[in-house]
Tab-separated table of N, CA and C in Angstrom:
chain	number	residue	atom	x	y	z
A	1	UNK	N	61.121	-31.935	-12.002
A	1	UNK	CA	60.622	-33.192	-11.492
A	1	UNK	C	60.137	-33.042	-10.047
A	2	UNK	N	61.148	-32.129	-9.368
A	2	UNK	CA	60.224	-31.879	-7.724
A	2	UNK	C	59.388	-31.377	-7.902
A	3	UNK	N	58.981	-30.255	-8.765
A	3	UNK	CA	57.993	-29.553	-8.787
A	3	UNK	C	56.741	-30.536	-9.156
A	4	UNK	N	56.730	-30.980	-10.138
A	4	UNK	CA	55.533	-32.325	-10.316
A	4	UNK	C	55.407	-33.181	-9.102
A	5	UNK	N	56.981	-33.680	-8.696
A	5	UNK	CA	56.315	-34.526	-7.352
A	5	UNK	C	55.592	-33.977	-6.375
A	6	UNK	N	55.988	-32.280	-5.419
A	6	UNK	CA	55.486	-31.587	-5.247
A	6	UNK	C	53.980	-31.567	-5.563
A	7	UNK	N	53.827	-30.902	-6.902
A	7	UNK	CA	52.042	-31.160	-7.114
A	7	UNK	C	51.477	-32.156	-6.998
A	8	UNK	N	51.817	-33.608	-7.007
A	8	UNK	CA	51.343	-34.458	-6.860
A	8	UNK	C	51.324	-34.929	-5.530
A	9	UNK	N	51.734	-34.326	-4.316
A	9	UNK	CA	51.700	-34.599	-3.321
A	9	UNK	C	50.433	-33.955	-2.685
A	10	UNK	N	50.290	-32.379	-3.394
A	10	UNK	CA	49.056	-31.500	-2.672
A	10	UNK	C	48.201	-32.514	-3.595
A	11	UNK	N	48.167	-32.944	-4.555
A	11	UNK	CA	46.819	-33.018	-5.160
A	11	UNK	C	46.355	-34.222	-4.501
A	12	UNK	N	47.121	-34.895	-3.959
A	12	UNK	CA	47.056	-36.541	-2.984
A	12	UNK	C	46.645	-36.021	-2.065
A	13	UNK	N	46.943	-34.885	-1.341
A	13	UNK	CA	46.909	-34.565	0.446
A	13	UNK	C	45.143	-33.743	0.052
A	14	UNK	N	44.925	-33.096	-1.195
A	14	UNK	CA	43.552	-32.970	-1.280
A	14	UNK	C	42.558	-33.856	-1.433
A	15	UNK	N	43.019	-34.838	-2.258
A	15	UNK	CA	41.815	-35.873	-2.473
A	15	UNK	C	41.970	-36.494	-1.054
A	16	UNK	N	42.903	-36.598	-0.408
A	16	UNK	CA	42.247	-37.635	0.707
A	16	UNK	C	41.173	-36.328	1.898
A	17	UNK	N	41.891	-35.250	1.706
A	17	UNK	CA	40.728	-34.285	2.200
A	17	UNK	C	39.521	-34.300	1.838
A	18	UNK	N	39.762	-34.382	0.117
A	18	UNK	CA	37.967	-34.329	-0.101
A	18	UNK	C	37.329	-35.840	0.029
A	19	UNK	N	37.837	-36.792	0.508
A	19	UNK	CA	37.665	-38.381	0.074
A	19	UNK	C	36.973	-38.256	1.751
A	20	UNK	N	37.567	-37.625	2.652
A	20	UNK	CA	37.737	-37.791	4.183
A	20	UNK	C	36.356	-37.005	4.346
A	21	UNK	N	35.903	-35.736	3.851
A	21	UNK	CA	34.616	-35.134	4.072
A	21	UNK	C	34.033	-35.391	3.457
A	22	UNK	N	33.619	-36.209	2.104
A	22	UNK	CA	32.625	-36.596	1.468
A	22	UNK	C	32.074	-37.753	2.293
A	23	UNK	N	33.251	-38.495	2.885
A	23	UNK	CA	32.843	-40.013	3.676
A	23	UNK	C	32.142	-39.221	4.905
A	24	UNK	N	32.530	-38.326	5.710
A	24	UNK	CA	32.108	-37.771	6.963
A	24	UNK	C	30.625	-37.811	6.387
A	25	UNK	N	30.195	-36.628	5.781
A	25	UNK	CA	29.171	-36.161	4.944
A	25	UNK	C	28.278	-37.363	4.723
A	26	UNK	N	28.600	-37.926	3.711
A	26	UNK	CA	27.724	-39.415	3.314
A	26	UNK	C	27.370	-40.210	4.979
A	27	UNK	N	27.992	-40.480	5.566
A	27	UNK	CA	27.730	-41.376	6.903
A	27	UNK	C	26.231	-40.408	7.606
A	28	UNK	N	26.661	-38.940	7.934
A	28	UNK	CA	25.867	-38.408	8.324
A	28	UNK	C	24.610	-38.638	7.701
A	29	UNK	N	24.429	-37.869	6.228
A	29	UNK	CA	23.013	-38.163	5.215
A	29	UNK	C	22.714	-39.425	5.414
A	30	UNK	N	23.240	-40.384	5.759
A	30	UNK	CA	22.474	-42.132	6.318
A	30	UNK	C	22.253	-42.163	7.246
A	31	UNK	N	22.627	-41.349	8.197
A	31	UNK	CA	21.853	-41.368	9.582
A	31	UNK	C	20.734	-40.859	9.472
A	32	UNK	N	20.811	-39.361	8.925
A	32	UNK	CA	19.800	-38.934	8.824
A	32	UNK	C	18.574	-39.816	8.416
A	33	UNK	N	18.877	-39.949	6.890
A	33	UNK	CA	18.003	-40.900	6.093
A	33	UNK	C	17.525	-42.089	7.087
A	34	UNK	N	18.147	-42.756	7.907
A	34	UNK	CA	18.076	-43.772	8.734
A	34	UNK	C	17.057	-43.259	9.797
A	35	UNK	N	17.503	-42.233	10.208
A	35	UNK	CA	16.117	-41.415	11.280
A	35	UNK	C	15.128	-41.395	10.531
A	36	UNK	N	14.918	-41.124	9.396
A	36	UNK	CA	13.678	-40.401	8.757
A	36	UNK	C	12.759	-41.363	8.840
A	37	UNK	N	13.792	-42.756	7.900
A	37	UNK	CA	12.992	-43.510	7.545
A	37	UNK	C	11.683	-44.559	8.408
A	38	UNK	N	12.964	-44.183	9.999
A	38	UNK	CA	12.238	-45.112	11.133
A	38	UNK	C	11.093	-43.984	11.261
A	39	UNK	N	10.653	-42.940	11.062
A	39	UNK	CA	9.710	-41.887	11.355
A	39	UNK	C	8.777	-42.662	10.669
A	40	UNK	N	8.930	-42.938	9.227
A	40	UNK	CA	7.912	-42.432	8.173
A	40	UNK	C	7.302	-43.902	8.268
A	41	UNK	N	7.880	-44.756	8.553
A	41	UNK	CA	7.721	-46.237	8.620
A	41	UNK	C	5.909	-46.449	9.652
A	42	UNK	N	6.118	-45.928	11.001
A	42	UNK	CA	5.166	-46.229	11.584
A	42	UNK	C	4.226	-45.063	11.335
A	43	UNK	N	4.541	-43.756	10.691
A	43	UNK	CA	3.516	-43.067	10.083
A	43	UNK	C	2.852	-43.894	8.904
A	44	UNK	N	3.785	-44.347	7.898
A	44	UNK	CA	2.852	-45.384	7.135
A	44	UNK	C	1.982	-46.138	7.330
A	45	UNK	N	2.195	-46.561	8.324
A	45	UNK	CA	1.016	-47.413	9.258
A	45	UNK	C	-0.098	-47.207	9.484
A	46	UNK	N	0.114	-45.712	10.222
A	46	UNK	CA	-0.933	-44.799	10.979
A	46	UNK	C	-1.779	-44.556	9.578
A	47	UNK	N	-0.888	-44.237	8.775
A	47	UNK	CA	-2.365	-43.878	7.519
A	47	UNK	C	-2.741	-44.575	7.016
A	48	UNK	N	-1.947	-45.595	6.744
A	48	UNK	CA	-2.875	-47.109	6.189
A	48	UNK	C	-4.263	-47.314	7.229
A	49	UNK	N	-3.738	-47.615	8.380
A	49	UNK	CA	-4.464	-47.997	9.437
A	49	UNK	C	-5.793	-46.609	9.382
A	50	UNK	N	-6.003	-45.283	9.536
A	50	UNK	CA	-6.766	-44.436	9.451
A	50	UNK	C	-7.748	-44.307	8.136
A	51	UNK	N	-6.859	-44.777	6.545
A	51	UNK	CA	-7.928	-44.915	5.553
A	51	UNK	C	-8.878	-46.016	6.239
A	52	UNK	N	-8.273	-47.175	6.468
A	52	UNK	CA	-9.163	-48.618	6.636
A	52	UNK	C	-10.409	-47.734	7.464
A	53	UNK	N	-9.960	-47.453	8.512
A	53	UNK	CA	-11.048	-46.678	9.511
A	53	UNK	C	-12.057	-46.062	8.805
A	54	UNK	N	-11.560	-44.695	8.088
A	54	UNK	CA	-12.197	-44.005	7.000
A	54	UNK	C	-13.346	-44.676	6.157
A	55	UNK	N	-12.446	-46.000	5.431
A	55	UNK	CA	-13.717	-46.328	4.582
A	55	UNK	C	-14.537	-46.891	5.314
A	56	UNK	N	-14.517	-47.561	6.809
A	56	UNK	CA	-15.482	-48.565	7.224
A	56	UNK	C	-16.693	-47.375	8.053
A	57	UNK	N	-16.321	-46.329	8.327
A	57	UNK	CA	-16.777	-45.383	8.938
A	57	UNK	C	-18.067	-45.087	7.760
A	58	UNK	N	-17.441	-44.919	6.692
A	58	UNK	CA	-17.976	-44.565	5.148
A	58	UNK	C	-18.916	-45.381	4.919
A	59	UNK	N	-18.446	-46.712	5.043
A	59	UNK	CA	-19.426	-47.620	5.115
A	59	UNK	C	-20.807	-47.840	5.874
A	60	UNK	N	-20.632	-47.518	6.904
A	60	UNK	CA	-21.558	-47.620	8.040
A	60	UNK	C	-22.357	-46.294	7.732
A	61	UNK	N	-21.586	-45.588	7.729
A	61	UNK	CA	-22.866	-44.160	7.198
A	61	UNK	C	-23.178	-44.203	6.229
A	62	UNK	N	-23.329	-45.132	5.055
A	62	UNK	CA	-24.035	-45.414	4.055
A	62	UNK	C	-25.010	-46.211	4.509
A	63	UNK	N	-24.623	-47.427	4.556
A	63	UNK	CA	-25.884	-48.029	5.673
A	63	UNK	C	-26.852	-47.253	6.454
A	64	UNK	N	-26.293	-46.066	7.204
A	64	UNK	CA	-27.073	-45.583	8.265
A	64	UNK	C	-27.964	-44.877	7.430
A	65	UNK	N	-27.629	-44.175	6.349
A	65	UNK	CA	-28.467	-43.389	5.480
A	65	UNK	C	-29.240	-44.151	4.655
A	66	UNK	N	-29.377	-45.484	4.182
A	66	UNK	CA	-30.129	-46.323	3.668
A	66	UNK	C	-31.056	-46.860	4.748
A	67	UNK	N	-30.950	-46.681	5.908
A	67	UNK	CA	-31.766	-47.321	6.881
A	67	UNK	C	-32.595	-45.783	7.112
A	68	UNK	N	-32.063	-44.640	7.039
A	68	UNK	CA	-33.238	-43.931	7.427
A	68	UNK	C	-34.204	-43.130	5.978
A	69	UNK	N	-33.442	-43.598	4.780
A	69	UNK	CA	-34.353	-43.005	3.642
A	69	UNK	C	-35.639	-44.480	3.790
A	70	UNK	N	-34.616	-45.960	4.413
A	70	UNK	CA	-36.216	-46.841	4.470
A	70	UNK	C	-37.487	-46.126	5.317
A	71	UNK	N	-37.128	-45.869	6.430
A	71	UNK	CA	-37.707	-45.674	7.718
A	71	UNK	C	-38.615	-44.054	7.390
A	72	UNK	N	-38.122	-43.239	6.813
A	72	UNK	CA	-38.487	-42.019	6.105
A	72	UNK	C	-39.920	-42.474	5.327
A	73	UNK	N	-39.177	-43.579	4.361
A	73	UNK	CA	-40.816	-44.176	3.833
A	73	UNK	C	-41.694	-44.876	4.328
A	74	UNK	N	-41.515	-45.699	5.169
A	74	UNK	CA	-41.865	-46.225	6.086
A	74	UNK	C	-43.220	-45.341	7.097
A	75	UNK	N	-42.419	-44.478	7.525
A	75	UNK	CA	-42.854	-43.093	7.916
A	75	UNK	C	-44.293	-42.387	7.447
A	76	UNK	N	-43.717	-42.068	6.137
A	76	UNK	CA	-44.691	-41.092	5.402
A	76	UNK	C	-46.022	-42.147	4.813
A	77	UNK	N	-46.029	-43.905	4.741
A	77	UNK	CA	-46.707	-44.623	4.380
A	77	UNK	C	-47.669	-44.818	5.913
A	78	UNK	N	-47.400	-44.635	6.795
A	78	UNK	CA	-47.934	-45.022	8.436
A	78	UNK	C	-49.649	-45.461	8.043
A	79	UNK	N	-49.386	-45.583	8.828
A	79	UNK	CA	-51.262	-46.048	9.263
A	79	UNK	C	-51.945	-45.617	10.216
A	80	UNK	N	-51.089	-45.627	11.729
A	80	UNK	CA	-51.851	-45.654	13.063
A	80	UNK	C	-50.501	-44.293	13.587
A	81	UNK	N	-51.230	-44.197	14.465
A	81	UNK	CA	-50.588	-42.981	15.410
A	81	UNK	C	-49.322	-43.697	16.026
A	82	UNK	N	-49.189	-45.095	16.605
A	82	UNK	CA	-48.356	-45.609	16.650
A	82	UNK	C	-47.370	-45.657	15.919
A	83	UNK	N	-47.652	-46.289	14.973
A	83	UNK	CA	-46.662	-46.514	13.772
A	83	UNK	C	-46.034	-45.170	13.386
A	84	UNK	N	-46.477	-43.828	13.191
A	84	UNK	CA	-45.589	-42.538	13.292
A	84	UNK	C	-44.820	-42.240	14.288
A	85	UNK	N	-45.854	-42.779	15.733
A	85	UNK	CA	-44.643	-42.160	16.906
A	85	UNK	C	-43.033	-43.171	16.269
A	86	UNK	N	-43.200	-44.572	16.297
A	86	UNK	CA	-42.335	-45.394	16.406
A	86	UNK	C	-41.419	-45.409	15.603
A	87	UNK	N	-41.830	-44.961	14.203
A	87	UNK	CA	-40.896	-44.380	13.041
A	87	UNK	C	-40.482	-43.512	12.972
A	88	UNK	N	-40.798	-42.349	13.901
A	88	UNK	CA	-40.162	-40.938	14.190
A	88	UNK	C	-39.123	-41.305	15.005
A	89	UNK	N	-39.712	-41.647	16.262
A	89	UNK	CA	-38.482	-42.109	17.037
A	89	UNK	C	-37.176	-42.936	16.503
A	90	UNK	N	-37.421	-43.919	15.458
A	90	UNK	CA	-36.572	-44.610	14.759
A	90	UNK	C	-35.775	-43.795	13.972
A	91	UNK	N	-36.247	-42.819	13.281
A	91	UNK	CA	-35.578	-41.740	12.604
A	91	UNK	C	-34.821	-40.699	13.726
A	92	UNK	N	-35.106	-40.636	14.341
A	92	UNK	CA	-34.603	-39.410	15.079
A	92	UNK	C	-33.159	-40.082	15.683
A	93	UNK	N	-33.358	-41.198	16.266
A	93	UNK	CA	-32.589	-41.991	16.596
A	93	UNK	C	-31.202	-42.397	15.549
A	94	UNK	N	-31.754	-42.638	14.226
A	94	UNK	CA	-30.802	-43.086	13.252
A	94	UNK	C	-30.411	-41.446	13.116
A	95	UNK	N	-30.615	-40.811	12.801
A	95	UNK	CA	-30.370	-39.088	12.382
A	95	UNK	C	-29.330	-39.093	13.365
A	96	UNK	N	-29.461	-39.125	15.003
A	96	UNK	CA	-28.338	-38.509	16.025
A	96	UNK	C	-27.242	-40.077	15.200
A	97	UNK	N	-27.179	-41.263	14.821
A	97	UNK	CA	-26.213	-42.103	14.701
A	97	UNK	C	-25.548	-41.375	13.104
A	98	UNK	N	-26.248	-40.992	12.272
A	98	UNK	CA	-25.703	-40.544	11.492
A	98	UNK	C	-24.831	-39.318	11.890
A	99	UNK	N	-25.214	-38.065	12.360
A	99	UNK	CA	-24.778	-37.219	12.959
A	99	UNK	C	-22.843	-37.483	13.309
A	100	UNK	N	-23.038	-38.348	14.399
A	100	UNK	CA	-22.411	-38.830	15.018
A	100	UNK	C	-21.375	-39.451	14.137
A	101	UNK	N	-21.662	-40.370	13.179
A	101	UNK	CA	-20.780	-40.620	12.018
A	101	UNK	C	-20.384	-39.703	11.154
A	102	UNK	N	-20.869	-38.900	11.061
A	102	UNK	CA	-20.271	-37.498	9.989
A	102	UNK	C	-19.501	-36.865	10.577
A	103	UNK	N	-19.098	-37.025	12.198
A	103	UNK	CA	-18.490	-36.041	13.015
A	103	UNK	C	-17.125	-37.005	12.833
A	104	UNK	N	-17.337	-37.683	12.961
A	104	UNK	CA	-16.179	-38.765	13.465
A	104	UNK	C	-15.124	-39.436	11.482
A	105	UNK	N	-16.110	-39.272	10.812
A	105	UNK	CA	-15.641	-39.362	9.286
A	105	UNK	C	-14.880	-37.880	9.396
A	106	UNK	N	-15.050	-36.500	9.778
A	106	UNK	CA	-14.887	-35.355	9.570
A	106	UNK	C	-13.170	-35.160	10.701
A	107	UNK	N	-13.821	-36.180	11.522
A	107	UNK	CA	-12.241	-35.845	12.169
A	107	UNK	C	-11.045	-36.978	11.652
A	108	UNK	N	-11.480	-38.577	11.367
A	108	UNK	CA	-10.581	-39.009	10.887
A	108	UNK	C	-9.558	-38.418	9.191
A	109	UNK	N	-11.067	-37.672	8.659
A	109	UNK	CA	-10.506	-36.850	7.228
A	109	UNK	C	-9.192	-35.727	7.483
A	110	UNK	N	-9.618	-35.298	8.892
A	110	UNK	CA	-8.532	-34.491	9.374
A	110	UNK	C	-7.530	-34.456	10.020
A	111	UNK	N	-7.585	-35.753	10.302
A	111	UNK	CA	-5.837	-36.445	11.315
A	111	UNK	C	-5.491	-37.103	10.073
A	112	UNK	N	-6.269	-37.469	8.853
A	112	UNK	CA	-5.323	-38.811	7.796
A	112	UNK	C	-4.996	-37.211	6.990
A	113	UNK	N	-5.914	-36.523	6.890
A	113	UNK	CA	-4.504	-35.014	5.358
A	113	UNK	C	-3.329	-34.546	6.460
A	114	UNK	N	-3.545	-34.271	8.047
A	114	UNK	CA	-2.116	-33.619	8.752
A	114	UNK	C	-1.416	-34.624	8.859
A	115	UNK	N	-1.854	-36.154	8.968
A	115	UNK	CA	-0.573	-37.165	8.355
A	115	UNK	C	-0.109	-37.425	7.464
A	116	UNK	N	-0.887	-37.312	6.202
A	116	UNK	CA	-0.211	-37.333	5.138
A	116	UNK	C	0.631	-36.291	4.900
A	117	UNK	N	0.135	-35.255	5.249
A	117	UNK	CA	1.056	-33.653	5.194
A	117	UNK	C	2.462	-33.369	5.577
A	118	UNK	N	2.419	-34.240	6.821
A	118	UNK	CA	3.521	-34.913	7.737
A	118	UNK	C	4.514	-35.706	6.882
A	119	UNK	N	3.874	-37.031	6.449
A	119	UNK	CA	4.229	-37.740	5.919
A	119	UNK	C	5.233	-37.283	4.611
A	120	UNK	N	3.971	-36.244	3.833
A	120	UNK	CA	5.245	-35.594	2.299
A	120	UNK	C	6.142	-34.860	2.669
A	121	UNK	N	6.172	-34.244	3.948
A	121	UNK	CA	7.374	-33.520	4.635
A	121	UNK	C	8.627	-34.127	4.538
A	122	UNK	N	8.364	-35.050	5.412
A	122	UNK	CA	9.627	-36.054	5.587
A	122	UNK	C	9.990	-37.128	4.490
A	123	UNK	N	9.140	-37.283	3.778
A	123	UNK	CA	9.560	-37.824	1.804
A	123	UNK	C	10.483	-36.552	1.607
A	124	UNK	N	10.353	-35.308	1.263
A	124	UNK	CA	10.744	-34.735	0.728
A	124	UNK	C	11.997	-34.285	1.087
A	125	UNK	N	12.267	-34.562	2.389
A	125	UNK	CA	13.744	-34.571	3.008
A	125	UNK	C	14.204	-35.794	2.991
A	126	UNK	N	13.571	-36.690	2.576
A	126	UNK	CA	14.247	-38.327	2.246
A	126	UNK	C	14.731	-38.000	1.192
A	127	UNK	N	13.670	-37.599	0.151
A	127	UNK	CA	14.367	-36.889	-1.353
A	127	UNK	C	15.772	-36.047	-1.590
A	128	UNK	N	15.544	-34.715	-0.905
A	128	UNK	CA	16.677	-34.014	-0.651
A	128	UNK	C	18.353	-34.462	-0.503
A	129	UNK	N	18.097	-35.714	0.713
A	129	UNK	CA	19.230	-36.267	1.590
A	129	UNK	C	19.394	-36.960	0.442
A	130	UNK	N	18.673	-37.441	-0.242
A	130	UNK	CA	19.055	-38.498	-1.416
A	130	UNK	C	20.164	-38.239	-2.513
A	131	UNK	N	19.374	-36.702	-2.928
A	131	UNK	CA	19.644	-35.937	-3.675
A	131	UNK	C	21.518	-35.643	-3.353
A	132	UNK	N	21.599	-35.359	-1.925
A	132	UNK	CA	22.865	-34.724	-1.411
A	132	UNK	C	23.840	-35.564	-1.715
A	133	UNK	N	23.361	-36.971	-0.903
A	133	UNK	CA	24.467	-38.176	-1.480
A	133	UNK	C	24.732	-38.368	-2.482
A	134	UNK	N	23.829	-38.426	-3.381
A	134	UNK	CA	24.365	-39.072	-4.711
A	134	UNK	C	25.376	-37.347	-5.391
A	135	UNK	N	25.315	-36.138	-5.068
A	135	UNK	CA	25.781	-35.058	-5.651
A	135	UNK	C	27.293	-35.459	-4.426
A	136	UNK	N	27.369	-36.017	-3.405
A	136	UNK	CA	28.901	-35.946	-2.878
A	136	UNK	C	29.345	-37.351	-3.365
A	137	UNK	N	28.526	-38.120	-3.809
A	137	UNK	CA	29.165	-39.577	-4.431
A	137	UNK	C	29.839	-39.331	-6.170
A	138	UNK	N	29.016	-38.619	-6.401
A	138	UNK	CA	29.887	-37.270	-7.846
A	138	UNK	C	31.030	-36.802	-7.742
A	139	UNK	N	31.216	-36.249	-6.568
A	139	UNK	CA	32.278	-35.209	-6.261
A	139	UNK	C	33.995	-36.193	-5.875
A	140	UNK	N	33.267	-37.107	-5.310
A	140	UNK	CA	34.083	-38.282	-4.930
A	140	UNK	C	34.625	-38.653	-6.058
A	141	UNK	N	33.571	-39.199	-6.924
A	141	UNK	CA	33.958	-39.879	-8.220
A	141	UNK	C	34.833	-38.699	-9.188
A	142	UNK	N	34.695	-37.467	-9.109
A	142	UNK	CA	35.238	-36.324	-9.434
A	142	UNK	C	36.384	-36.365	-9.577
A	143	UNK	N	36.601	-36.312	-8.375
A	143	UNK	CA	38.078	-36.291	-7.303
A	143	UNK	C	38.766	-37.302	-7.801
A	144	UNK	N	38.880	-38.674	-7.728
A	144	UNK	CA	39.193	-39.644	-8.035
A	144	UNK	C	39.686	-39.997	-9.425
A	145	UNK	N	38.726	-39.277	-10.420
A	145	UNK	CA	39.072	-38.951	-11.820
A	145	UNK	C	40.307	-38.129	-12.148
A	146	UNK	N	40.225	-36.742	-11.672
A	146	UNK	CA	41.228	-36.016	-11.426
A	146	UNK	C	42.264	-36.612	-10.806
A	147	UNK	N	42.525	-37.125	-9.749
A	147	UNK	CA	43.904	-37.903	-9.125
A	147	UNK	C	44.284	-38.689	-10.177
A	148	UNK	N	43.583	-39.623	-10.516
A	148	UNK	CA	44.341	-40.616	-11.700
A	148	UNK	C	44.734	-40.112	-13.295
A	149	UNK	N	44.295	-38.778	-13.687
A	149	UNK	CA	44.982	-38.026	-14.752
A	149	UNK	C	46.058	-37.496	-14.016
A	150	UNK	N	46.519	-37.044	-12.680
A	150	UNK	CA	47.743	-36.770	-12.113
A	150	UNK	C	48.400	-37.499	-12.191
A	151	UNK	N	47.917	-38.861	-11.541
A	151	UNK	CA	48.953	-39.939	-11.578
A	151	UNK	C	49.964	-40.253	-12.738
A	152	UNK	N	49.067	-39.921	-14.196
A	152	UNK	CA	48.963	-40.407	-15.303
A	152	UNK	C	49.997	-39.677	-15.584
A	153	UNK	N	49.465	-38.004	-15.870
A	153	UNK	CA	50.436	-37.454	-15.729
A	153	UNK	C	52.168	-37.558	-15.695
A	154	UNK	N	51.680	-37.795	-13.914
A	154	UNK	CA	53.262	-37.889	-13.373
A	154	UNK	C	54.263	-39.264	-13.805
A	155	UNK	N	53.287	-40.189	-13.857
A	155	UNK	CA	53.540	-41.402	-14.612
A	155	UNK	C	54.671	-41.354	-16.070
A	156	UNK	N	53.635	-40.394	-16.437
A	156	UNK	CA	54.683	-40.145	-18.054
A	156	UNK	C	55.717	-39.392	-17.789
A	157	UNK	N	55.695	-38.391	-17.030
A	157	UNK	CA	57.311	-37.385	-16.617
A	157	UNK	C	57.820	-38.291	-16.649
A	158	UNK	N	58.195	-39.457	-15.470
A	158	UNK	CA	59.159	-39.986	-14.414
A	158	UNK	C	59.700	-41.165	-16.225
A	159	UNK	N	58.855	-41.382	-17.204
A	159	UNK	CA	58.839	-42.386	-17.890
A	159	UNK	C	59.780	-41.808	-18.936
A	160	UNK	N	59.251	-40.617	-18.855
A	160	UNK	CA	60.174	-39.629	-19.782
A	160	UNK	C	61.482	-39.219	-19.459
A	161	UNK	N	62.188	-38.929	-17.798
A	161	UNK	CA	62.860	-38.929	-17.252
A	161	UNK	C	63.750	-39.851	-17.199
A	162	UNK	N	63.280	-41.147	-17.140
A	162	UNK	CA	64.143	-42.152	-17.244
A	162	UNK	C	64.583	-42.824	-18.658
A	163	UNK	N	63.870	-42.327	-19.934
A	163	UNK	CA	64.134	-42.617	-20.797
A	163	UNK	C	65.110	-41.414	-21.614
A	164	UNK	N	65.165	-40.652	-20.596
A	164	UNK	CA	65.841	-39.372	-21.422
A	164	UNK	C	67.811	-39.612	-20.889
């Protein structure tokens, strides 16, 4: 009977060990998770906010390219020496605005993929941390399982003991 009480004392003095570092453990992975999430939060933003940019950028250089395939015809239809200088110049003019929009579409394309890139980084350690908790919320539940077949156990000795 000591010997059972005995085991049932280490197996108590373990679960509150493993009960005591799973809780340590879990608190930490929510901080973490808690850091991450304040990260990813105003990165969400930033890329929401950078597509919008993207498409209106997109937009406008569609426009800009519909204004110079007009002006192109425009152009090649002329009449007077005037009317070529003035449509050249109009083209040349829309050409440097297009330019200028392809540069600027070319760099927002390249700050919104290293944010998103960013962005699946820190998902994927949201994932992970996720992953960790719920595998020490197992171990817990583990533990806990095991103690109460001890209990159970010891339950029936002492029942047996006293009925003997």
């Amino acid at each position: 009977m000591e010997k059972a009480l005995l085991n049932m004392q280490n197996a108590v003095d373990e679960f509150m060990k493993t009960m005591d570092e799973t809780e340590k453990r879990i608190g930490q992975a929510d901080k973490k998770l808690k850091s991450l999430r304040e990260e990813l939060e105003p990165m969400e933003v930033k890329v929401l906010e950078l597509s919008s940019k993207l498409r209106e950028a997109e937009r406008i250089l569609h426009d800009k390219l519909n204004k110079v395939k007009r002006v192109r015809r425009l152009y090649l239809n002329a009449k007077t020496d005037n009317q070529l200088k003035m449509y050249e110049k109009e083209y040349n003019q829309l050409m440097k605005e297009v330019h200028k929009l392809d540069k600027t579409i070319t760099d927002l394309k390249e700050q919104y993929s290293k944010l998103v890139q960013k962005e699946e980084k820190l998902l994927k350690k949201e994932m992970d941390l996720e992953a960790q908790k719920a595998e020490l919320y197992h171990t817990r539940e583990k533990m806990m399982k095991q103690a109460t077949q001890i209990m159970g156990r010891l339950s029936s000795k002492i029942n047996r003991t006293r009925n003997a």
